[in-house]
Structures are given as C-alpha cells and as structure tokens.
Amino acid sequence: MSACPVGPVEETALAPAPEWWQSAVIYEVYPRSFADGDGDGVGDLAGLIARLPYIAALGVDGIWMTPFQPSPQVDQGYDVTDYCGVDPLFGTMEEFESLLSKAHALGLRVLLDVVPNHCSSEHPLFQAALAAGPGSPERDMFHFVPGPVGMSDDGGAGSAAGTPSGGSAGESANDVPPNNWQSVFGGRAWSRANPGSETDLDWYLHLFSAGQPDWNWRNPAVGDYFDGVLRFWFDKGVDGLRIDVAHALFKAEGLPDSPSTGGVVDGLRSNPQVSDQEDVHEVYRRWRTLAEKYEPHRLLVGEVNLEPARAARYTRADEMQQAFAFAFVKLGWDAEAWAAVGNELEAARQLHGAAPTWALENHDIVRSVTRFGGGELGSVRARAALVALLGLPGAAYLYQGQELGLPEVDVPVEARVDPMWARGGVCRDGARVPLPWTEDAALNHGFSLGEPAADPWLPVPGGWGTHAVELQEQDPQSALILTKAALELRRQLWKNEVFTADDGCSWRVEAGNLLICERNEHFLVAVAMGTEPVKLPAGTVLLSAAPLAEDGWLQPNNAAWVLRG
C-alpha cells in the first residue's frame, strides 16, 4: 500500500492565478470503458496510453480521469481504499507515470478525481475504526454514532418525543438509526458498525452505499490526511483535481433529522443537513493555497450540484477555479429553460467572477442523444447542443463518446452493476458502455486491443459498430468531424481574441424558438429549438451543426456560430 504524506499546509502568499483553464476543453475519460489494453474486458491505463493520440487529435486541452485508485469497485472506483495508489485492475503506478508523461508530451493536461466525502469500507482507517470500538479516536475519523437510547423492544420510549429519528413502533433500540437521513442510492444512510453486537451499538454514516462511509470533516485529522493526498498527486505532476460531491463533506452540527426524506439521486440537495454547510469553504481555501504552491498552478474543479447562485460561491477568488454548471447539464430541449438557466449562471458569474464550467454529459447522466429525444431527432439535437456548448464563454467538458454521438444504452437488467440500480432503481450503466472503435465486432469493436479479448464488463448492444471511431473519421458529416472542427475554430477564435476571458453571456429567445446566447459584441450562438426555420441575426456564419438553407435560415434543431461586424 502506498503512503500519502500527512501534515498541515504551510501558510504562504498566493502566487498570481493561472489562466490556462479559462478557455480549456477537457475530455472526461471513464477508464473502465475507454480502451482495454490487456484483454480482460475492462478498460485500463495501458489502453488509455495507446489511445492518447486519438484524444490529442480531437483538439482538447486535457483529460479528466475518473478513479483508478485501489477499490473493491462497489461504486466503480468511487469507493477508495488507497488514495495514493493504482488498482491492479487498471495497471501500475509506473504505467500511470508513463501516461502522465505521454499526455504532457502531446500537450494534454491531466486531471484526476479525488473523493473526499467518503472512502471504501475496506479503507485501512475505516477498518481500524471498526476494530477500535465505540468512543475511540479511530472512530472519530468517521461518523460513528450510537442509536437512540431508551427504546424498549415493544416501541416504548424513554422520552416525551416518542419514536426517535425515523424509528417505528416495534423496532428495538439496536435497530433504530441515529436520524432519518436517506442515502443518495436509496434506503437509509446508516448501517450498524457491528450488527448483532449487544455492546457495540454504533451506526456509521454513508450518504451513498454502505460500502462508502463518510469522513468526519469536523476532525482536523481528516483535513491533514487529504492535504497529503493532494500533495502526492501534485508532486507527481498532475495538473489538477476534480472534486467529487464537493458541496458535501460537512454535516450539520449534532446530525439533526432532515426536514426532507428525499433520497435517490437528489438526496444531497433535498437534505440541507448534509449539503452546502458553510464550513466546507474553508477546505477549498486551504486547498487553493496548496494548489498555488506549485508551478504551474494546479486546477481545482468541483462537482457542486447546487443552484447557480449557491454553486458560484465555491469559485470565489480564493476557492476553486471551476465548478460544473449542473443546472445546465440537466436541461432538456427547451429554449426558454436554456435562456433562464443561462441568465442565472451569468448573474452568478457577475457576482463571483468565475465563468460557468459547461457540460452536457458525464458518467452519471443519461447521454444527450437520448435525453433530447432519442433516435435521429435526438442525434441531430445533440450535435446542435455540442456546437452551442463549445461556443459558450468559459471552460467546457466533453464526456468520452459524446464526440461520436453515442446514445444511452438500455443495459439488460441481469447485466447491470450500478449500486444505485440495486438500492434505488436508477441505473447509470447506460452511459458507461465501452466505446466502439471499429465497425467489426471483433475484439469488442476494438475496445480490447489484442487477443484474447474477454467479454466487456458491460455488454455492447447490437449495431454498436455503426458509431465506430474508424467510420466517423472517414465521414465528413459525422459527429466526430464536427467536434474536431468546432474545437479547432474555438481555438482560433481565442487566439485571435474574438473570445476573451472577460466574456459573459446574454441569453434570450426570439421568434418563439430561436435561442440566442450573445457572448460579446462580435460573437453569438444561435440554436433553433422549435419546429420551424428561423432567420439568423445578421453576420457571418462561422460554423453550423448541419448545413444551412441557401437563404441563410436556420433549420429546426440546428445551431450556428455567428460573427458580427
């Protein structure tokens, strides 16, 4: 097991903030499903190294890798046992170091996931806490709490409050959790530390699966531990970190009952006791101090699933540089909704200074082709949305396969592995199916790079090869070629200062269905989101998701970049 250095951050003056990330487009790699180098059916570091030239050829600025650290894979790596290692499933630390070197040689920056809200129940510190018993310093690294006392087996209560914290008549004291909090994955957010014990009555908190106990961030030792994690990867040369559920970490003092019992998917937002506590901002101020000790400075980007006005607070000048615009990620195909959310995000930018960080897809969300209607209609809309995305001010993130226009896959029930499906009936596997590199089904459509090739960890559907990289690279009308063209033009517009870091975005809807995002006096994005053609504003069309009509009208479900003046 590797050792993360532990210790507080030294206080130093902040160096000038870096700017590379202000225009960056980052490509999210889900290693399990990107490329399989050893033929075991699971994507790995060797496969990613082999396919790095493909990513570089897209024209992106870097990659974000979801977790590849040691893990029992209860939640596909978001249950970490060693924050400073590499799971043998994916390769070795030497392979990671080679990947980092080769990515940098190709001009690609590398961002990693860090998961500070919870770890794996197999993490050595959690195992030590289980062994140490109630009241121990080891247990104070997590949220171990005894269940309510004073309950008799027939439901009688020792207090006037009656049944406490979500208990029900007939439950014994040993079966009643400390409060009514629900897991994001479904079911209660508490499990017994030692089920059946008459002396160890502690429960432990897990906002996700029971295999993912939450760290107790009110214990300073937890902060010191994660300082070491960050330093380990920054010392390796990693360019930044994406912070999982960045708005969680701290829970309300005293762990009171939630006014809401909402659980699956929206659990962190529906329970104010576990989300957006004010103390969390001090963590990111501390991490920003650490990140700016390095040259070049390291990037911090947060998964902050809050309303725009609240999420923007995490990108104040001394906190994270970026936070994903989740209100945008969740949009359907609706011009008024896009404009409303866009203007909320712009208001937040004006208040706190950081441009939104745009995305339409990630490993947790239904792919945009399917979300925007499915079939050919969804494909056309997804292309238009991608063009719009890349024309917006600030950074953008693409999810692997988005450049291919991949749809969501209806994974057979018997093949589903997402713990959210088992506990809450929601499945994210459909966005995680391995990429099709070749039309031929041999070697899992090129996902596996050599013989033997075991079946992929998630099954691919029939006809998956029609989306293959090798086909799209030869088709000038493909989603892949469109993505490359948009990325190259975006880069040129930054170089020629048509785009600047100071750009905002004024959103409006014209003619009932024409969405306009006016980035600056020279440039706007237009998206036809209704059923009728619409007249574009005056100017030169630099790019469109589909060919324009000869008269310059924008057909339904198309998007264009317009240069004015």
Coordinates of C-alpha atoms in Angstrom, one line a residue:
M1 CA 0.0 0.0 0.0
S2 CA 1.3 3.5 -0.8
A3 CA 1.6 6.2 1.8
C4 CA 0.0 9.6 1.4
P5 CA 2.1 12.3 3.2
V6 CA 0.2 13.8 6.1
G7 CA 0.5 17.2 7.6
P8 CA -0.9 20.7 7.6
V9 CA -0.4 23.2 4.7
E10 CA 2.2 25.8 5.4
E11 CA 0.9 29.4 5.1
T12 CA 2.4 31.2 2.1
A13 CA 1.3 34.1 0.0
L14 CA -0.7 33.2 -3.1
A15 CA 1.0 33.4 -6.4
P16 CA -0.8 35.0 -9.4
A17 CA -3.6 32.8 -10.6
P18 CA -3.1 30.8 -13.7
E19 CA -5.3 31.2 -16.8
W20 CA -4.9 28.1 -19.0
W21 CA -8.1 26.7 -17.6
Q22 CA -10.2 29.7 -18.6
S23 CA -10.5 28.6 -22.2
A24 CA -9.9 24.8 -21.7
V25 CA -11.9 22.0 -23.2
I26 CA -11.4 18.9 -21.1
Y27 CA -12.2 15.3 -22.2
E28 CA -13.6 13.1 -19.5
V29 CA -12.2 9.6 -19.6
Y30 CA -14.0 6.8 -17.8
P31 CA -11.1 4.3 -17.8
R32 CA -13.2 1.2 -17.4
S33 CA -14.9 1.9 -20.7
F34 CA -12.3 3.7 -22.8
A35 CA -9.8 1.1 -24.0
D36 CA -8.8 -2.3 -22.8
G37 CA -5.1 -2.9 -23.1
D38 CA -4.8 -6.4 -21.6
G39 CA -7.9 -8.1 -23.0
D40 CA -9.7 -8.7 -19.7
G41 CA -12.8 -6.8 -20.8
V42 CA -12.1 -3.8 -18.5
G43 CA -10.5 -0.6 -19.8
D44 CA -7.2 0.3 -18.2
L45 CA -4.2 2.6 -18.2
A46 CA -2.4 0.7 -21.0
G47 CA -5.4 1.1 -23.2
L48 CA -5.7 4.8 -22.4
I49 CA -2.0 5.3 -23.2
A50 CA -2.4 3.6 -26.6
R51 CA -5.4 5.8 -27.4
L52 CA -4.0 9.1 -26.2
P53 CA -3.1 10.3 -29.7
Y54 CA -6.8 10.0 -30.6
I55 CA -7.7 12.4 -27.7
A56 CA -5.0 14.8 -28.7
A57 CA -6.2 14.8 -32.3
L58 CA -9.6 15.9 -31.1
G59 CA -8.1 19.3 -30.2
V60 CA -8.9 19.2 -26.5
D61 CA -6.7 20.7 -23.8
G62 CA -6.6 17.8 -21.4
I63 CA -8.3 14.8 -19.8
W64 CA -10.1 14.2 -16.6
M65 CA -9.8 10.6 -15.4
T66 CA -12.4 9.1 -13.1
P67 CA -11.0 7.0 -10.3
F68 CA -8.4 4.3 -11.0
Q69 CA -7.2 4.0 -7.4
P70 CA -7.4 0.7 -5.4
S71 CA -11.0 -0.1 -4.7
P72 CA -13.4 -3.0 -4.2
Q73 CA -15.4 -1.4 -7.0
V74 CA -18.7 -1.3 -5.2
D75 CA -19.3 2.0 -6.9
Q76 CA -16.9 1.5 -9.8
G77 CA -14.0 3.2 -8.1
Y78 CA -15.7 5.9 -6.1
D79 CA -15.1 3.7 -3.0
V80 CA -11.4 4.2 -2.5
T81 CA -9.1 2.1 -0.3
D82 CA -5.9 3.8 -1.1
Y83 CA -6.0 7.4 -2.4
C84 CA -2.3 7.3 -3.5
G85 CA -2.2 4.1 -5.4
V86 CA -3.3 2.4 -8.6
D87 CA -5.7 -0.6 -8.6
P88 CA -4.2 -3.6 -10.3
L89 CA -7.4 -3.8 -12.3
F90 CA -6.2 -0.7 -14.2
G91 CA -2.4 -1.2 -14.1
T92 CA 0.5 0.1 -12.1
M93 CA 1.9 3.3 -10.8
E94 CA 4.7 3.1 -13.4
E95 CA 2.0 2.9 -16.1
F96 CA 0.3 6.0 -14.7
E97 CA 3.6 7.9 -14.6
S98 CA 4.1 6.9 -18.3
L99 CA 0.6 8.0 -19.1
L100 CA 1.2 11.4 -17.5
S101 CA 4.5 11.9 -19.3
K102 CA 3.0 10.9 -22.7
A103 CA -0.1 13.1 -22.2
H104 CA 2.1 16.1 -21.4
A105 CA 4.2 15.4 -24.5
L106 CA 1.0 15.5 -26.5
G107 CA 0.0 18.8 -25.0
L108 CA -2.7 17.3 -22.8
R109 CA -3.1 18.3 -19.1
V110 CA -4.2 15.5 -16.7
L111 CA -6.9 16.0 -14.1
L112 CA -7.7 13.2 -11.6
D113 CA -10.8 12.6 -9.4
V114 CA -10.4 13.0 -5.6
V115 CA -13.3 11.6 -3.4
P116 CA -13.1 13.5 -0.1
N117 CA -16.7 12.9 1.2
H118 CA -16.3 9.2 1.6
C119 CA -13.9 6.2 1.2
S120 CA -14.4 2.5 1.0
S121 CA -15.4 0.4 4.0
E122 CA -12.2 -1.5 3.2
H123 CA -10.0 1.6 3.7
P124 CA -7.4 0.8 6.4
L125 CA -8.5 3.7 8.5
F126 CA -12.1 2.6 8.5
Q127 CA -11.1 -0.9 9.3
A128 CA -9.1 0.4 12.2
A129 CA -12.1 2.3 13.4
L130 CA -14.3 -0.8 13.3
A131 CA -11.6 -2.7 15.3
A132 CA -11.1 0.1 17.9
G133 CA -14.7 0.2 19.1
P134 CA -17.1 2.9 20.3
G135 CA -15.6 6.2 21.5
S136 CA -12.2 5.7 20.1
P137 CA -10.1 8.3 18.3
E138 CA -10.1 6.0 15.2
R139 CA -13.9 6.2 15.0
D140 CA -13.8 10.0 15.2
M141 CA -12.3 10.0 11.7
F142 CA -15.8 9.0 10.5
H143 CA -19.4 9.5 11.7
F144 CA -19.9 6.7 14.2
V145 CA -23.0 7.4 16.4
P146 CA -24.9 5.2 18.8
G147 CA -28.5 4.6 18.0
P148 CA -31.2 6.3 20.2
V149 CA -31.4 5.1 23.7
G150 CA -34.5 4.4 25.8
M151 CA -36.3 2.3 23.3
S152 CA -37.8 -0.9 24.5
D153 CA -38.4 -3.8 22.2
D154 CA -42.1 -3.0 22.1
G155 CA -41.5 0.5 20.9
G156 CA -41.8 2.2 24.3
A157 CA -39.8 5.4 24.5
G158 CA -37.8 6.9 27.3
S159 CA -38.5 10.4 26.2
A160 CA -41.6 12.5 25.5
A161 CA -40.7 12.7 21.8
G162 CA -42.0 9.2 21.2
T163 CA -40.3 7.2 18.4
P164 CA -37.0 8.9 17.7
S165 CA -35.2 9.6 14.4
G166 CA -37.2 7.6 12.0
G167 CA -37.7 4.6 14.2
S168 CA -41.1 2.8 14.2
A169 CA -43.1 1.1 16.8
G170 CA -41.8 -2.4 17.4
E171 CA -38.2 -1.6 16.5
S172 CA -35.6 -2.3 19.2
A173 CA -33.1 0.3 20.2
N174 CA -30.4 -1.6 18.3
D175 CA -32.4 -1.3 15.1
V176 CA -33.1 2.4 15.1
P177 CA -30.5 4.6 13.3
P178 CA -29.4 8.0 14.7
N179 CA -31.5 10.1 12.4
N180 CA -33.8 9.9 9.4
W181 CA -31.2 10.6 6.7
Q182 CA -31.6 8.8 3.4
S183 CA -28.9 7.5 1.1
V184 CA -28.4 9.1 -2.4
F185 CA -28.5 5.5 -3.6
G186 CA -31.8 4.7 -1.8
G187 CA -32.6 3.4 1.7
R188 CA -31.3 4.8 5.0
A189 CA -27.9 6.4 5.2
W190 CA -26.8 4.4 8.3
S191 CA -25.5 0.9 8.9
R192 CA -24.6 -0.8 12.1
A193 CA -20.9 -1.0 12.7
N194 CA -21.2 -4.4 14.3
P195 CA -24.6 -5.9 13.6
G196 CA -25.9 -8.2 16.3
S197 CA -23.5 -6.8 19.0
E198 CA -25.0 -6.0 22.4
T199 CA -22.1 -3.8 23.4
D200 CA -21.2 -2.0 20.1
L201 CA -24.3 -0.1 19.3
D202 CA -22.7 2.4 16.9
W203 CA -24.0 3.1 13.5
Y204 CA -21.9 4.7 10.7
L205 CA -23.0 7.3 8.2
H206 CA -22.8 6.6 4.4
L207 CA -24.6 9.1 2.1
F208 CA -24.0 6.6 -0.7
S209 CA -23.7 2.8 -0.4
A210 CA -22.9 1.0 2.8
G211 CA -19.5 0.3 1.3
Q212 CA -18.8 4.1 1.3
P213 CA -18.5 5.5 4.9
D214 CA -18.4 9.3 5.1
W215 CA -15.3 11.0 6.6
N216 CA -15.8 13.3 9.6
W217 CA -14.5 16.6 8.3
R218 CA -15.0 18.2 11.7
N219 CA -12.0 16.2 12.9
P220 CA -8.8 18.2 11.8
A221 CA -7.0 14.9 11.2
V222 CA -9.2 14.3 8.2
G223 CA -8.1 17.6 6.6
D224 CA -4.5 16.8 7.3
Y225 CA -4.9 13.4 5.7
F226 CA -6.3 14.9 2.5
D227 CA -3.6 17.6 2.3
G228 CA -1.3 14.6 1.9
V229 CA -3.4 13.1 -0.8
L230 CA -3.3 16.3 -2.8
R231 CA 0.4 16.8 -2.4
F232 CA 1.1 13.2 -3.5
W233 CA -0.6 13.7 -6.9
F234 CA 0.5 17.3 -7.4
D235 CA 4.1 16.2 -6.7
K236 CA 3.6 13.5 -9.4
G237 CA 2.9 16.3 -11.9
V238 CA -0.9 16.0 -12.1
D239 CA -2.4 19.3 -13.4
G240 CA -5.5 19.4 -11.3
L241 CA -8.3 17.6 -9.5
R242 CA -12.0 17.2 -10.0
I243 CA -13.6 17.1 -6.5
D244 CA -16.4 14.6 -6.1
V245 CA -19.6 15.8 -4.3
A246 CA -17.6 18.9 -3.4
H247 CA -20.6 20.6 -1.7
A248 CA -21.0 17.8 0.9
L249 CA -18.1 16.9 3.3
F250 CA -19.5 18.7 6.4
K251 CA -22.7 17.6 8.1
A252 CA -24.8 19.8 10.3
E253 CA -23.7 20.0 13.9
G254 CA -25.4 17.4 16.0
L255 CA -26.6 15.4 13.0
P256 CA -30.3 16.5 13.3
D257 CA -33.2 14.9 11.4
S258 CA -33.7 16.2 7.9
P259 CA -36.9 18.1 7.1
S260 CA -37.0 16.0 3.9
T261 CA -36.8 12.3 3.4
G262 CA -35.9 12.6 -0.3
G263 CA -33.2 10.1 -1.3
V264 CA -32.2 8.7 -4.6
V265 CA -30.2 11.0 -7.0
D266 CA -31.4 14.3 -5.4
G267 CA -30.5 13.3 -1.9
L268 CA -27.7 15.7 -1.3
R269 CA -29.9 18.7 -2.4
S270 CA -33.1 17.6 -0.7
N271 CA -31.3 17.2 2.7
P272 CA -29.9 20.6 3.8
Q273 CA -28.2 18.9 6.8
V274 CA -25.6 17.2 4.6
S275 CA -25.0 19.7 1.8
D276 CA -23.6 23.2 1.4
Q277 CA -22.6 23.7 5.0
E278 CA -20.6 26.9 5.4
D279 CA -17.6 25.2 6.9
V280 CA -16.8 23.5 3.6
H281 CA -15.5 26.7 2.0
E282 CA -12.5 26.7 4.4
V283 CA -11.4 23.4 2.9
Y284 CA -11.2 24.8 -0.6
R285 CA -9.5 28.0 0.6
R286 CA -6.9 25.7 2.2
W287 CA -6.6 23.5 -1.0
R288 CA -6.3 26.6 -3.2
T289 CA -3.4 27.7 -1.1
L290 CA -1.8 24.3 -1.6
A291 CA -2.5 24.2 -5.3
E292 CA -0.9 27.6 -5.9
K293 CA 2.3 26.5 -4.2
Y294 CA 3.0 24.6 -7.5
E295 CA 4.2 26.0 -10.8
P296 CA 2.3 25.9 -12.9
H297 CA -0.6 26.2 -10.5
R298 CA -2.9 23.2 -10.1
L299 CA -6.6 23.4 -11.1
L300 CA -9.5 22.6 -8.7
V301 CA -12.8 21.9 -10.3
G302 CA -15.8 21.0 -8.1
E303 CA -18.8 18.7 -8.6
V304 CA -21.2 21.2 -7.0
N305 CA -24.7 20.1 -7.6
L306 CA -26.5 23.2 -6.4
E307 CA -28.5 26.1 -7.8
P308 CA -26.3 28.6 -9.7
A309 CA -26.2 31.3 -7.1
R310 CA -25.1 28.8 -4.4
A311 CA -22.7 26.8 -6.6
A312 CA -20.9 30.0 -7.8
R313 CA -19.8 30.7 -4.2
Y314 CA -17.4 27.8 -4.5
T315 CA -15.5 29.6 -7.2
R316 CA -14.8 32.8 -5.3
A317 CA -11.3 34.2 -5.9
D318 CA -9.7 32.1 -3.1
E319 CA -11.6 28.9 -3.6
M320 CA -11.9 26.5 -6.6
Q321 CA -11.3 27.9 -10.0
Q322 CA -14.2 25.9 -11.6
A323 CA -17.5 24.3 -10.6
F324 CA -19.7 22.4 -13.0
A325 CA -22.9 24.2 -14.1
F326 CA -25.2 21.5 -13.0
A327 CA -28.3 23.5 -13.8
F328 CA -27.2 23.4 -17.4
V329 CA -26.2 19.7 -17.5
K330 CA -29.7 18.7 -16.6
L331 CA -31.6 20.7 -19.3
G332 CA -33.9 19.2 -21.8
W333 CA -34.5 20.6 -25.3
D334 CA -36.3 23.8 -24.4
A335 CA -35.3 27.3 -25.4
E336 CA -36.9 29.2 -22.5
A337 CA -35.4 26.8 -20.0
W338 CA -31.9 27.2 -21.5
A339 CA -32.2 31.0 -21.5
A340 CA -33.5 31.1 -17.9
V341 CA -30.6 28.9 -16.6
G342 CA -28.1 30.7 -18.8
N343 CA -29.1 34.1 -17.3
E344 CA -29.0 32.7 -13.8
L345 CA -25.4 31.4 -14.5
E346 CA -24.4 34.8 -15.9
A347 CA -25.8 36.6 -12.8
A348 CA -23.7 34.3 -10.6
R349 CA -20.6 35.0 -12.7
Q350 CA -21.1 38.7 -12.4
L351 CA -21.4 38.3 -8.6
H352 CA -18.5 35.9 -8.0
G353 CA -16.2 36.3 -11.1
A354 CA -15.7 32.8 -12.4
A355 CA -17.3 31.8 -15.7
P356 CA -19.5 28.8 -15.7
T357 CA -18.0 25.4 -16.4
W358 CA -20.1 23.9 -19.1
A359 CA -21.0 20.2 -19.8
L360 CA -23.9 18.3 -21.3
E361 CA -22.8 14.8 -20.4
N362 CA -20.8 12.9 -17.8
H363 CA -20.6 9.3 -16.5
D364 CA -23.6 9.8 -14.2
I365 CA -26.1 11.4 -16.7
V366 CA -28.2 10.0 -19.5
R367 CA -26.5 10.8 -22.8
S368 CA -27.7 13.9 -24.6
V369 CA -28.8 12.0 -27.7
T370 CA -31.3 10.1 -25.6
R371 CA -32.2 13.0 -23.3
F372 CA -33.0 15.2 -26.3
G373 CA -35.5 12.8 -27.8
G374 CA -33.6 9.7 -28.9
G375 CA -33.2 8.3 -32.4
E376 CA -32.4 10.5 -35.3
L377 CA -34.1 13.5 -33.7
G378 CA -32.0 13.2 -30.6
S379 CA -28.8 12.8 -32.6
V380 CA -29.5 16.0 -34.6
R381 CA -30.3 17.9 -31.4
A382 CA -27.2 16.5 -29.6
R383 CA -25.0 17.8 -32.4
A384 CA -26.5 21.2 -32.2
A385 CA -26.2 21.3 -28.4
L386 CA -22.5 20.3 -28.7
V387 CA -21.9 23.2 -31.1
A388 CA -23.7 25.6 -28.8
L389 CA -21.7 24.3 -25.8
L390 CA -18.3 24.9 -27.4
G391 CA -19.3 28.5 -28.3
L392 CA -20.1 29.5 -24.7
P393 CA -17.7 31.6 -22.6
G394 CA -15.6 29.7 -20.1
A395 CA -14.3 26.1 -19.9
A396 CA -16.2 23.1 -21.3
Y397 CA -16.0 19.4 -20.6
L398 CA -16.8 16.6 -23.0
Y399 CA -17.6 13.0 -22.0
Q400 CA -16.0 10.2 -23.9
G401 CA -18.3 9.1 -26.7
Q402 CA -20.1 12.4 -26.8
E403 CA -18.0 13.3 -29.9
L404 CA -19.4 10.2 -31.5
G405 CA -23.0 11.0 -30.8
L406 CA -23.4 7.8 -28.7
P407 CA -26.9 7.2 -27.4
E408 CA -27.8 5.9 -23.9
V409 CA -27.8 2.1 -23.9
D410 CA -30.6 0.1 -22.2
V411 CA -28.3 -2.4 -20.4
P412 CA -30.1 -5.7 -19.8
V413 CA -31.3 -5.9 -16.2
E414 CA -29.2 -9.0 -15.5
A415 CA -26.0 -7.2 -16.6
R416 CA -26.4 -4.0 -14.6
V417 CA -23.8 -3.4 -11.9
D418 CA -24.6 0.2 -10.7
P419 CA -25.3 0.1 -7.0
M420 CA -27.8 2.9 -7.5
W421 CA -29.9 0.4 -9.5
A422 CA -29.9 -2.2 -6.8
R423 CA -30.8 0.2 -4.0
G424 CA -32.9 2.9 -5.7
G425 CA -34.0 1.7 -9.2
V426 CA -31.9 4.2 -11.1
C427 CA -29.2 2.9 -13.4
R428 CA -26.2 4.9 -14.8
D429 CA -24.7 2.0 -16.7
G430 CA -26.2 3.1 -20.0
A431 CA -23.8 6.0 -20.3
R432 CA -20.8 3.8 -19.4
V433 CA -20.9 1.1 -22.1
P434 CA -17.4 0.6 -23.7
L435 CA -16.6 2.8 -26.7
P436 CA -16.8 1.4 -30.3
W437 CA -13.5 1.9 -32.0
T438 CA -14.1 -0.3 -35.0
E439 CA -17.2 -1.4 -37.0
D440 CA -16.2 -5.1 -36.8
A441 CA -17.4 -6.7 -33.6
A442 CA -14.1 -8.5 -33.2
L443 CA -12.2 -7.6 -30.1
N444 CA -15.3 -6.0 -28.7
H445 CA -15.4 -3.4 -31.6
G446 CA -11.8 -2.6 -31.0
F447 CA -12.3 -1.8 -27.3
S448 CA -9.9 -4.6 -26.5
L449 CA -6.5 -4.0 -28.1
G450 CA -5.4 -7.6 -28.6
E451 CA -6.1 -11.3 -28.1
P452 CA -7.5 -12.8 -26.0
A453 CA -10.4 -10.5 -25.5
A454 CA -12.8 -11.3 -22.7
D455 CA -16.4 -10.0 -22.9
P456 CA -16.5 -6.3 -21.9
W457 CA -17.6 -5.5 -18.3
L458 CA -20.8 -4.1 -19.7
P459 CA -22.4 -5.7 -22.8
V460 CA -22.5 -3.6 -26.0
P461 CA -25.7 -3.6 -28.0
G462 CA -26.2 -4.9 -31.5
G463 CA -25.2 -2.4 -34.1
W464 CA -22.8 -0.6 -31.8
G465 CA -20.2 -0.6 -34.5
T466 CA -22.2 1.9 -36.6
H467 CA -21.0 4.6 -34.2
A468 CA -17.3 3.5 -34.5
V469 CA -14.4 5.9 -34.5
E470 CA -13.0 4.4 -37.6
L471 CA -16.1 5.0 -39.6
Q472 CA -16.7 8.6 -38.3
E473 CA -13.1 9.5 -39.1
Q474 CA -13.8 8.9 -42.8
D475 CA -17.2 10.6 -42.9
P476 CA -17.0 14.4 -43.3
Q477 CA -20.6 14.7 -42.0
S478 CA -20.0 12.7 -38.8
A479 CA -20.4 13.9 -35.2
L480 CA -16.6 13.3 -34.7
I481 CA -15.6 15.5 -37.6
L482 CA -18.0 18.2 -36.5
T483 CA -16.5 18.1 -33.0
K484 CA -12.9 18.4 -34.3
A485 CA -14.0 21.4 -36.5
A486 CA -15.7 23.2 -33.6
L487 CA -12.7 22.6 -31.3
E488 CA -10.2 23.9 -33.9
L489 CA -12.4 27.0 -34.7
R490 CA -12.8 27.7 -30.9
R491 CA -9.0 27.6 -30.5
Q492 CA -8.6 30.1 -33.4
L493 CA -11.2 32.4 -32.0
W494 CA -9.3 32.5 -28.7
K495 CA -6.0 33.0 -30.5
N496 CA -7.5 35.9 -32.5
E497 CA -9.1 37.4 -29.4
V498 CA -12.6 37.1 -30.7
F499 CA -13.1 35.1 -27.5
T500 CA -11.7 36.6 -24.2
A501 CA -11.6 35.6 -20.6
D502 CA -13.9 38.5 -19.8
D503 CA -16.8 37.4 -22.0
G504 CA -20.1 36.9 -20.4
C505 CA -23.3 35.7 -22.0
S506 CA -26.7 37.4 -22.5
W507 CA -29.4 34.9 -23.2
R508 CA -32.8 35.5 -24.9
V509 CA -35.4 33.7 -27.0
E510 CA -36.5 35.3 -30.3
A511 CA -39.4 34.3 -32.6
G512 CA -40.6 31.8 -30.0
N513 CA -38.0 29.2 -30.6
L514 CA -34.6 30.8 -31.5
L515 CA -32.2 30.7 -28.6
I516 CA -29.6 33.4 -28.7
C517 CA -26.5 33.5 -26.5
E518 CA -24.7 36.8 -27.1
R519 CA -21.1 36.2 -25.9
N520 CA -19.8 39.7 -26.8
E521 CA -20.3 42.4 -29.3
H522 CA -18.7 40.3 -32.0
F523 CA -20.0 36.8 -31.4
L524 CA -23.2 34.9 -30.7
V525 CA -24.5 31.4 -30.6
A526 CA -27.9 30.7 -32.1
V527 CA -29.9 27.5 -31.7
A528 CA -33.2 26.7 -33.4
M529 CA -35.1 24.7 -30.8
G530 CA -38.6 24.8 -32.2
T531 CA -40.3 23.1 -35.3
E532 CA -40.0 26.0 -37.8
P533 CA -37.0 27.5 -39.5
V534 CA -35.8 30.8 -38.1
K535 CA -33.9 33.8 -39.5
L536 CA -30.4 34.1 -38.2
P537 CA -29.2 37.5 -36.9
A538 CA -27.0 39.4 -39.4
G539 CA -23.4 38.4 -39.6
T540 CA -21.1 35.7 -40.9
V541 CA -21.9 32.1 -40.0
L542 CA -18.6 30.6 -38.9
L543 CA -19.9 27.1 -38.1
S544 CA -23.2 25.3 -38.0
A545 CA -24.1 21.8 -36.7
A546 CA -25.9 21.0 -40.0
P547 CA -25.8 22.7 -43.4
L548 CA -27.7 26.0 -43.6
A549 CA -30.5 26.6 -46.1
E550 CA -29.4 28.6 -49.1
D551 CA -31.3 31.7 -47.8
G552 CA -29.4 31.6 -44.5
W553 CA -32.3 30.5 -42.4
L554 CA -31.5 28.1 -39.6
Q555 CA -33.5 24.9 -39.8
P556 CA -35.1 23.3 -36.6
N557 CA -32.6 21.5 -34.3
N558 CA -29.6 23.3 -35.7
A559 CA -27.1 25.6 -34.1
A560 CA -24.7 28.2 -35.6
W561 CA -21.9 30.5 -34.5
V562 CA -22.3 34.0 -35.9
L563 CA -19.6 36.6 -36.2
R564 CA -20.9 40.2 -36.4
G565 CA -19.3 43.4 -37.5

